[in-house]
GROMACS .gro file of C-alpha atoms in nm:
model
  185
    1MET     CA    1   9.598   9.407  10.833
    2ASN     CA    2   9.668   9.769  10.731
    3ILE     CA    3   9.705   9.670  10.365
    4ILE     CA    4   9.382   9.469  10.384
    5HIS     CA    5   9.199   9.767  10.542
    6HIS     CA    6   9.318   9.995  10.259
    7GLN     CA    7   9.219   9.745   9.988
    8ASN     CA    8   8.881   9.680  10.148
    9HIS     CA    9   8.810  10.052  10.189
   10LEU     CA   10   8.876  10.104   9.820
   11SER     CA   11   8.659   9.802   9.726
   12ILE     CA   12   8.368   9.924   9.938
   13THR     CA   13   8.379  10.281   9.809
   14THR     CA   14   8.396  10.152   9.451
   15ALA     CA   15   8.102   9.916   9.509
   16LEU     CA   16   7.892  10.189   9.669
   17SER     CA   17   7.961  10.423   9.379
   18HIS     CA   18   7.832  10.151   9.141
   19LEU     CA   19   7.507  10.113   9.336
   20THR     CA   20   7.239  10.252   9.106
   21THR     CA   21   6.924  10.074   9.221
   22PRO     CA   22   6.644  10.334   9.182
   23THR     CA   23   6.440  10.206   9.478
   24PRO     CA   24   6.664   9.979   9.682
   25SER     CA   25   6.508   9.709   9.896
   26TYR     CA   26   6.545   9.716  10.271
   27SER     CA   27   6.820   9.451  10.242
   28VAL     CA   28   7.020   9.668  10.001
   29ARG     CA   29   6.977   9.977  10.220
   30ARG     CA   30   7.085   9.780  10.527
   31ILE     CA   31   7.401   9.630  10.372
   32ARG     CA   32   7.485   9.971  10.222
   33ALA     CA   33   7.462  10.124  10.571
   34GLU     CA   34   7.693   9.853  10.706
   35TYR     CA   35   7.949   9.923  10.434
   36LEU     CA   36   7.927  10.298  10.501
   37ALA     CA   37   7.980  10.240  10.874
   38ALA     CA   38   8.286  10.027  10.796
   39THR     CA   39   8.444  10.306  10.590
   40LYS     CA   40   8.334  10.620  10.776
   41ASN     CA   41   8.669  10.677  10.950
   42GLY     CA   42   8.877  10.601  10.642
   43PRO     CA   43   9.117  10.315  10.576
   44THR     CA   44   9.366  10.414  10.844
   45SER     CA   45   9.109  10.414  11.128
   46PRO     CA   46   8.899  10.100  11.092
   47GLN     CA   47   8.629  10.021  11.350
   48CYS     CA   48   8.831   9.714  11.453
   49ASP     CA   49   9.196   9.675  11.363
   50PHE     CA   50   9.181   9.293  11.363
   51LEU     CA   51   8.892   9.246  11.118
   52SER     CA   52   8.775   9.384  10.787
   53PHE     CA   53   8.525   9.304  10.512
   54ARG     CA   54   8.445   9.399  10.154
   55PRO     CA   55   8.220   9.287   9.869
   56PHE     CA   56   8.359   9.021   9.634
   57SER     CA   57   8.302   9.267   9.351
   58PRO     CA   58   8.128   9.603   9.299
   59ASP     CA   59   7.831   9.421   9.142
   60HIS     CA   60   7.783   9.172   9.425
   61LEU     CA   61   7.719   9.357   9.751
   62PHE     CA   62   7.565   9.044   9.907
   63ASP     CA   63   7.876   8.829   9.856
   64ILE     CA   64   8.133   8.946  10.108
   65ILE     CA   65   8.487   8.849  10.198
   66GLY     CA   66   8.554   8.894  10.568
   67THR     CA   67   8.908   8.892  10.704
   68ILE     CA   68   9.006   8.820  11.063
   69ALA     CA   69   9.353   8.829  11.218
   70GLY     CA   70   9.403   8.533  11.451
   71PRO     CA   71   9.346   8.649  11.810
   72VAL     CA   72   9.657   8.718  12.018
   73GLY     CA   73   9.727   8.437  12.264
   74SER     CA   74   9.520   8.184  12.070
   75PRO     CA   75   9.647   7.895  11.857
   76TYR     CA   76   9.542   8.107  11.557
   77GLU     CA   77   9.769   8.403  11.642
   78GLY     CA   78   9.966   8.521  11.340
   79GLY     CA   79   9.716   8.384  11.090
   80ILE     CA   80   9.495   8.579  10.852
   81PHE     CA   81   9.162   8.404  10.793
   82HIS     CA   82   8.922   8.476  10.508
   83ILE     CA   83   8.552   8.403  10.540
   84HIS     CA   84   8.292   8.402  10.263
   85ILE     CA   85   7.977   8.571  10.391
   86ARG     CA   86   7.665   8.526  10.181
   87ILE     CA   87   7.389   8.771  10.264
   88PRO     CA   88   7.041   8.627  10.199
   89ALA     CA   89   6.780   8.829  10.010
   90LEU     CA   90   6.574   8.861  10.330
   91TYR     CA   91   6.863   9.006  10.534
   92PRO     CA   92   6.849   9.116  10.816
   93ASP     CA   93   6.547   8.896  10.884
   94LEU     CA   94   6.769   8.596  10.809
   95PRO     CA   95   7.132   8.552  10.917
   96PRO     CA   96   7.423   8.546  10.674
   97ILE     CA   97   7.582   8.216  10.577
   98CYS     CA   98   7.949   8.208  10.673
   99THR     CA   99   8.212   7.972  10.535
  100PHE     CA  100   8.585   7.983  10.607
  101MET     CA  101   8.782   8.010  10.284
  102THR     CA  102   9.104   7.954  10.482
  103LYS     CA  103   9.151   7.602  10.614
  104ILE     CA  104   9.130   7.599  10.992
  105TRP     CA  105   9.134   7.337  11.269
  106HIS     CA  106   8.848   7.429  11.502
  107PRO     CA  107   8.563   7.234  11.666
  108ASN     CA  108   8.297   7.466  11.523
  109VAL     CA  109   8.426   7.487  11.168
  110GLY     CA  110   8.328   7.196  10.946
  111PRO     CA  111   8.534   7.019  10.680
  112TYR     CA  112   8.408   7.253  10.407
  113GLY     CA  113   8.458   7.566  10.619
  114GLU     CA  114   8.099   7.593  10.744
  115VAL     CA  115   8.073   7.792  11.066
  116CYS     CA  116   7.857   7.654  11.349
  117LEU     CA  117   7.778   7.951  11.572
  118ASN     CA  118   7.461   8.018  11.771
  119ILE     CA  119   7.408   8.370  11.631
  120LEU     CA  120   7.409   8.228  11.277
  121GLN     CA  121   7.126   7.996  11.368
  122ASP     CA  122   6.855   8.028  11.632
  123GLU     CA  123   7.002   8.331  11.814
  124TRP     CA  124   7.012   8.560  11.511
  125SER     CA  125   6.874   8.911  11.563
  126GLN     CA  126   6.819   9.200  11.324
  127ALA     CA  127   7.035   9.406  11.559
  128LEU     CA  128   7.339   9.202  11.451
  129SER     CA  129   7.550   9.294  11.149
  130VAL     CA  130   7.833   9.164  10.934
  131ARG     CA  131   8.075   9.334  11.173
  132THR     CA  132   7.922   9.170  11.483
  133VAL     CA  133   7.924   8.832  11.307
  134LEU     CA  134   8.297   8.873  11.240
  135LEU     CA  135   8.353   8.982  11.602
  136SER     CA  136   8.172   8.667  11.720
  137ILE     CA  137   8.377   8.445  11.491
  138SER     CA  138   8.694   8.611  11.621
  139ALA     CA  139   8.580   8.545  11.980
  140MET     CA  140   8.515   8.183  11.885
  141LEU     CA  141   8.874   8.159  11.757
  142GLY     CA  142   9.007   8.324  12.071
  143ASP     CA  143   8.847   8.058  12.292
  144PRO     CA  144   8.789   7.727  12.111
  145GLY     CA  145   8.676   7.568  12.438
  146MET     CA  146   8.390   7.816  12.467
  147ALA     CA  147   8.270   7.710  12.123
  148VAL     CA  148   8.300   7.344  12.219
  149GLU     CA  149   8.089   7.382  12.531
  150GLY     CA  150   7.811   7.569  12.352
  151GLY     CA  151   7.835   7.366  12.033
  152ASN     CA  152   7.856   7.031  12.209
  153ALA     CA  153   7.546   7.088  12.421
  154VAL     CA  154   7.319   7.221  12.149
  155TYR     CA  155   7.447   7.165  11.798
  156GLY     CA  156   7.720   6.903  11.811
  157PHE     CA  157   8.060   6.966  11.662
  158ALA     CA  158   8.102   7.086  11.307
  159ASN     CA  159   8.442   6.912  11.326
  160VAL     CA  160   8.397   6.608  11.551
  161GLU     CA  161   8.766   6.517  11.551
  162ALA     CA  162   8.875   6.868  11.658
  163GLY     CA  163   8.603   6.881  11.924
  164SER     CA  164   8.698   6.543  12.067
  165MET     CA  165   9.065   6.643  12.062
  166TRP     CA  166   8.988   6.969  12.248
  167MET     CA  167   8.789   6.784  12.515
  168GLY     CA  168   9.035   6.495  12.548
  169ASN     CA  169   9.370   6.668  12.511
  170PRO     CA  170   9.361   7.047  12.471
  171GLY     CA  171   9.742   7.066  12.436
  172VAL     CA  172   9.742   6.838  12.132
  173PHE     CA  173   9.448   7.033  11.990
  174GLU     CA  174   9.638   7.361  12.025
  175MET     CA  175   9.946   7.214  11.852
  176ALA     CA  176   9.728   7.096  11.561
  177ALA     CA  177   9.552   7.435  11.539
  178ARG     CA  178   9.890   7.617  11.538
  179ASP     CA  179  10.023   7.383  11.268
  180TRP     CA  180   9.716   7.443  11.050
  181THR     CA  181   9.748   7.819  11.106
  182ARG     CA  182  10.115   7.813  10.996
  183MET     CA  183  10.034   7.599  10.690
  184TYR     CA  184   9.715   7.768  10.567
  185ALA     CA  185   9.672   8.111  10.725
   0.00000   0.00000   0.00000
């Protein structure tokens, strides 16, 4: 993750130096503040050593690549997962749209990478940020059963087969999740 933190720090500082909007909207000011917070301690002292994010390019601050290291002790340990985060024009009034770019076997990640998480839907708050979204996704990876219980009761599974496997045979689910992590992450 150290290399990723260095690359992302450089990408963010480059993008912020390209920002020349004369009167930026609230959304631009907010995402700029989030990028500044992510880089304030430099690339060697990230806010969280297991996650990082950066804009896709200096000209697209609202298209973000988030990176999460698979949580220790989970079936995703050892994997590096990339998530496309699209910030809507009305951010932070509306939540970002998150899609795994890395294939992953998880009950709350759909076949096209779509993330089903309560804070990305009806529990979104302006107090949340890109960083807190990535922290929540990391927590979801660290405890797939937690996501199943919440997702099953309210939203259904984004990946029905993975959810059924977790509920019916957690050991087989964990083997499949580890295999997918080794193959894709």
